[in-house]
Amino acid sequence: MDRLRLRFEKTGKAVYISHLDLMRVAQRVFLRAGVPLRYSEGYNPHALISICLPLSVGTASLCELMDFRVAAGLDLQELPGRLTAVSPEGIRFLECYEPERKAAGIKWLEVGGELEYDGRAARDIAGEVEEFFAREHVEVTRRTKRGEGRFDLAGHLRGFRVESAEGEKLTLRALVSAQEPTVKPELLLDALRQSAPPLAPDFGRFTRIETYDADMRVFR
Amino acid sequence: MADSLERILPRVQKPARYVGGEYNEVIKDRAQVKLRMAFCFPDVYEIGMSNMGMQILYGAINAEPDIWCERVFAPWGDMAEEMRRNSVPLYALESGDALGEFDVLGFSLGYEMAYCTVLDMLDMAGLPVRSEDRPELSPLVFAGGTSCCNPEPMAEFFDLMVLGEGEEADIEVLRLFQRARDAGWTKSAFLREAAKIGGVYVPSLYEPVYNSDGTLAELRCLEGAPEVVTKRIVTDLDAAYYPTKPVVPSTEIVHDRVNLELFRGCVRGCRFCQAGYVYRPIRARSAQKVIELGREMLENTGCQEATLLSLSSSDYRHLPEACDGLLDWCEPRSISLSLPSLRADNFSMELMARLQKVRRGGLTFAPEAGTQRLRDVINKNVTEEELLNTCRIAFEGGWNGIKLYFMLGLPTETDEDVGGIAELAARVLHVWRESSPNKQRGVRITVSTSCFVPKPHSPFQWEAQVDMAEYRRRVELLRRSITAKNVTYNWHDADTSFIEAALSRGDRRVGMAIEAAWRRGARLEAWSDYFSFQRWLDAFADCGLDPAFYATRERGEDECLPWSRVNMGVRTQLLLRERHRAYEGKLSPDCRAGCSACGAAALLDEGVKCDG
Ligand code: SF4
């Protein structure tokens, strides 16, 4: 059992740790906890750690997955607690296990969002927002490595619903495609800004809640 | 986290540096602590978090259970703008509380180019920048750090300054402040009392008096202020506090590694070097302690690199023992050790070969001057033969890059000395041709020059800086003399060095120019992104001052210098003697060859010897 997977949360102040920085943070967490990591062979050995789905800076997550390899056996039960004890604020390890499936099998991400409308009643906006994302096509211009392009959210965004609309805040849930294509939840805000400016909030924050495979079974 | 901050962060570069929450940060209960201090570093997070002095003091102050010391850094331009636009005051990383809620703001003052940033941080905290405009006792605004060895340029802004090492003195100041606050003293009553603490310089208790030619006539002591303020030191490094649980940044910083301090002070006595004089006397940690601290820090941080710090690592007596002990522990764990500031000698090269298994990149040496004559003038005790020999070993050992650092504008420098730099580089190249086992890989020799900045408390504190036109002429001369295509020449701007020189030996009036520069928008001036030479010229002009008066004017040996009330340990007589020996081209022995009774040993506790 040298290949292991950790499920962890990244919330609070830790949402500002970038994907790249998180790699180094994780390595140090392992070293502080005395986990015998396995290193790559060769000139410049690096720890064999990979974070399954890169998370944008500013987005929180309750369901991050990290694969890593160890050089010796470990007590998987107590590992998450041991790691959390030596982690920066906002990083909390939930469980550790031997993965049965490759991370490529993750297809859907359940996300929660909070949209803040300064000086406006969220109640008055909720219906229109729901309607907007229920359209047959939800086109948005997005920047990728290959430049700017038009992208249709439809088909890659499912089950969009407003959960609550209290005061100036609207709470939503949705499933977004996790990979191929990757739909970052911020793209929902871009879509509003571009195609329905009156519905665009003054601020939005998102949290990843759960990972699913293509058949909508919880992915572990 | 405040809502306004949460909205700003997604819009700025590298937001992780603005939130805290890192492993090992110190969190205390607001309601339980008796005193809250904001440790302010007048540069960005990446720089401040790499600073060993800050790590030491943060830990030492927090070791007091009822004092909570938090970190504050200067935000980069984009963040500073967002904060001002959204009325977010400067806050501390640990609690997120605005600086207005703190009892004490302590600034670390390490280099002149950070001066404007201090003012900007005070302003972002909602405080008036001048001490006299803050009539209340709280918050106390003070500073420590190397630049305080000339306290006068920043005198108007701080309530007090701590000279020398702060581990003990800072806490004495904080405790006195706590008493004063609880007993309701006035600010001036507190400052009069604080001035009695060793190492504390209270600017408002010294009044500068000027001669008609603009030079300083005297710094008049007011209200019984001490004639001389002597810097504080820690005598026993083994017993001194050391931060074995430093904050581990969650984002990239400049030097992301464990800092292990070997010893304080320098035995060399290079005459241009302020650090070599102001950090005396020499105090070393035992090898045992270094190894112990190193292991502990590596375990507590999970860092993969430790660096052994001092002004001249080769002069650490226990270097082989300490390196062996650390390597025994580090090697099996793939932890690397680095050793900057090595001398160009054989012993050091052997050590480097051991530490750097992979010979990537280059080795760096600082001959400082191009000819033996000039190296003798500055007391840089390295011969060309030694340097070439070291380069030979390096090339044979597989390194294929050498960086050579020099200064232009050193006292007595001639065109021949400038040309000597090019010749030295050519000889290094020649050595490579003779000795490299693998010439296909090529070689890279880099020559860098900076403009010499005369610094307070060094033997060259009276010297004139060469003017900018002359520096540029010498750069051009050197540029034309370097012809080999494997030798690259980099030079520093004249502008920055000129301003640095004007600030570093400035008197209290220079503070007006600093304030004027800040009012014109200066902050983070150590960054070329933000430095503006014209703004500085305008700022000096605003105050009717000429920066050249401070930078390029030779001081009379009997002139009253703005730092004349400060005793950093070394006697002025010795500095003068060294200056005269420089002009005679005479070397002085280093402390190991013979103690020259510089005076610094008097700072040690009774019965303790200087380790020079
Ligand atoms: S007291 Fe002597 S040995 Fe010590 S620093 Fe001064 S000159 Fe060097």
Coordinates of C-alpha atoms in Angstrom, one line a residue, chain A residues 12-18 20-22 24-25 27-33 39 43-45 47 57-58 83-90 114 116-118 168 202-206, chain B residues 1 3 5-11 14-16 19-25 27 93-96 248-253 256-257 298-304 333-334 358-360:
Chain A
G12 CA -11.1 30.2 5.7
K13 CA -7.7 31.8 5.4
A14 CA -6.4 28.8 3.5
V15 CA -8.5 29.6 0.4
Y16 CA -5.8 32.1 -0.6
I17 CA -3.1 29.5 -0.8
S18 CA -2.6 28.9 -4.5
L20 CA 1.3 25.7 -6.6
D21 CA 1.9 26.9 -3.0
L22 CA -0.3 24.1 -1.7
R24 CA 4.8 22.9 -0.9
V25 CA 2.6 23.4 2.0
Q27 CA 5.0 18.5 1.6
R28 CA 5.9 20.4 4.7
V29 CA 2.8 19.2 6.5
F30 CA 3.9 15.6 5.8
L31 CA 7.5 16.2 6.9
R32 CA 6.3 17.9 10.2
A33 CA 4.1 14.9 10.8
Y39 CA 10.5 10.8 -3.7
Y43 CA 18.7 14.4 -10.2
N44 CA 16.3 16.6 -8.4
P45 CA 14.1 14.3 -6.3
A47 CA 8.0 14.3 -3.2
V57 CA -7.5 31.0 -5.3
G58 CA -10.5 32.3 -3.3
L83 CA -1.7 16.0 9.7
T84 CA -4.3 18.5 10.7
A85 CA -2.4 19.2 13.9
V86 CA 0.6 20.5 11.9
S87 CA -1.3 22.3 9.2
P88 CA -1.9 26.0 8.5
E89 CA -5.2 27.4 9.6
G90 CA -8.1 26.3 7.3
E114 CA -23.1 32.9 -1.9
E116 CA -24.0 39.3 -2.3
Y117 CA -26.2 42.1 -3.8
D118 CA -25.4 45.4 -2.0
E168 CA -29.0 40.8 0.3
D202 CA -21.4 42.7 -6.1
F203 CA -19.5 39.8 -4.7
G204 CA -19.6 36.0 -4.9
R205 CA -17.9 33.2 -3.0
F206 CA -18.0 29.5 -3.8
Chain B
M1 CA -12.1 38.0 8.1
D3 CA -16.1 41.4 4.5
L5 CA -11.1 42.5 2.9
E6 CA -12.6 39.4 1.5
R7 CA -13.8 41.4 -1.5
I8 CA -10.5 43.0 -2.1
L9 CA -8.3 39.9 -2.0
P10 CA -9.5 38.2 -5.2
R11 CA -8.4 41.4 -7.1
K14 CA -0.7 36.9 -4.3
P15 CA -3.4 37.4 -1.7
A16 CA -2.0 34.7 0.6
V19 CA -4.2 36.9 5.5
G20 CA -1.9 35.2 8.0
G21 CA -3.0 31.8 9.3
E22 CA 0.4 30.2 8.6
Y23 CA 1.7 27.3 10.6
N24 CA 3.4 28.4 13.8
E25 CA 1.9 31.9 13.8
I27 CA -2.4 33.3 18.4
L93 CA -2.0 39.3 10.1
E94 CA -2.7 37.2 13.2
S95 CA -5.9 38.9 14.5
G96 CA -6.8 40.9 11.4
V248 CA 6.2 28.8 8.1
P249 CA 4.9 30.9 5.2
S250 CA 2.2 29.2 3.0
T251 CA 3.3 31.1 0.0
E252 CA 6.6 31.8 -1.7
I253 CA 8.9 34.2 0.0
D256 CA 12.1 30.2 2.2
R257 CA 14.3 28.2 4.6
L298 CA 13.8 21.7 10.7
E299 CA 11.5 19.4 12.5
N300 CA 9.1 22.2 13.5
T301 CA 8.9 23.7 10.1
G302 CA 9.2 20.8 7.6
C303 CA 11.6 23.0 5.6
Q304 CA 13.9 21.2 3.1
R333 CA 16.3 13.3 5.0
S334 CA 17.3 15.0 1.7
V358 CA 24.7 19.3 -7.5
R359 CA 27.0 22.0 -8.9
R360 CA 24.4 24.0 -10.6

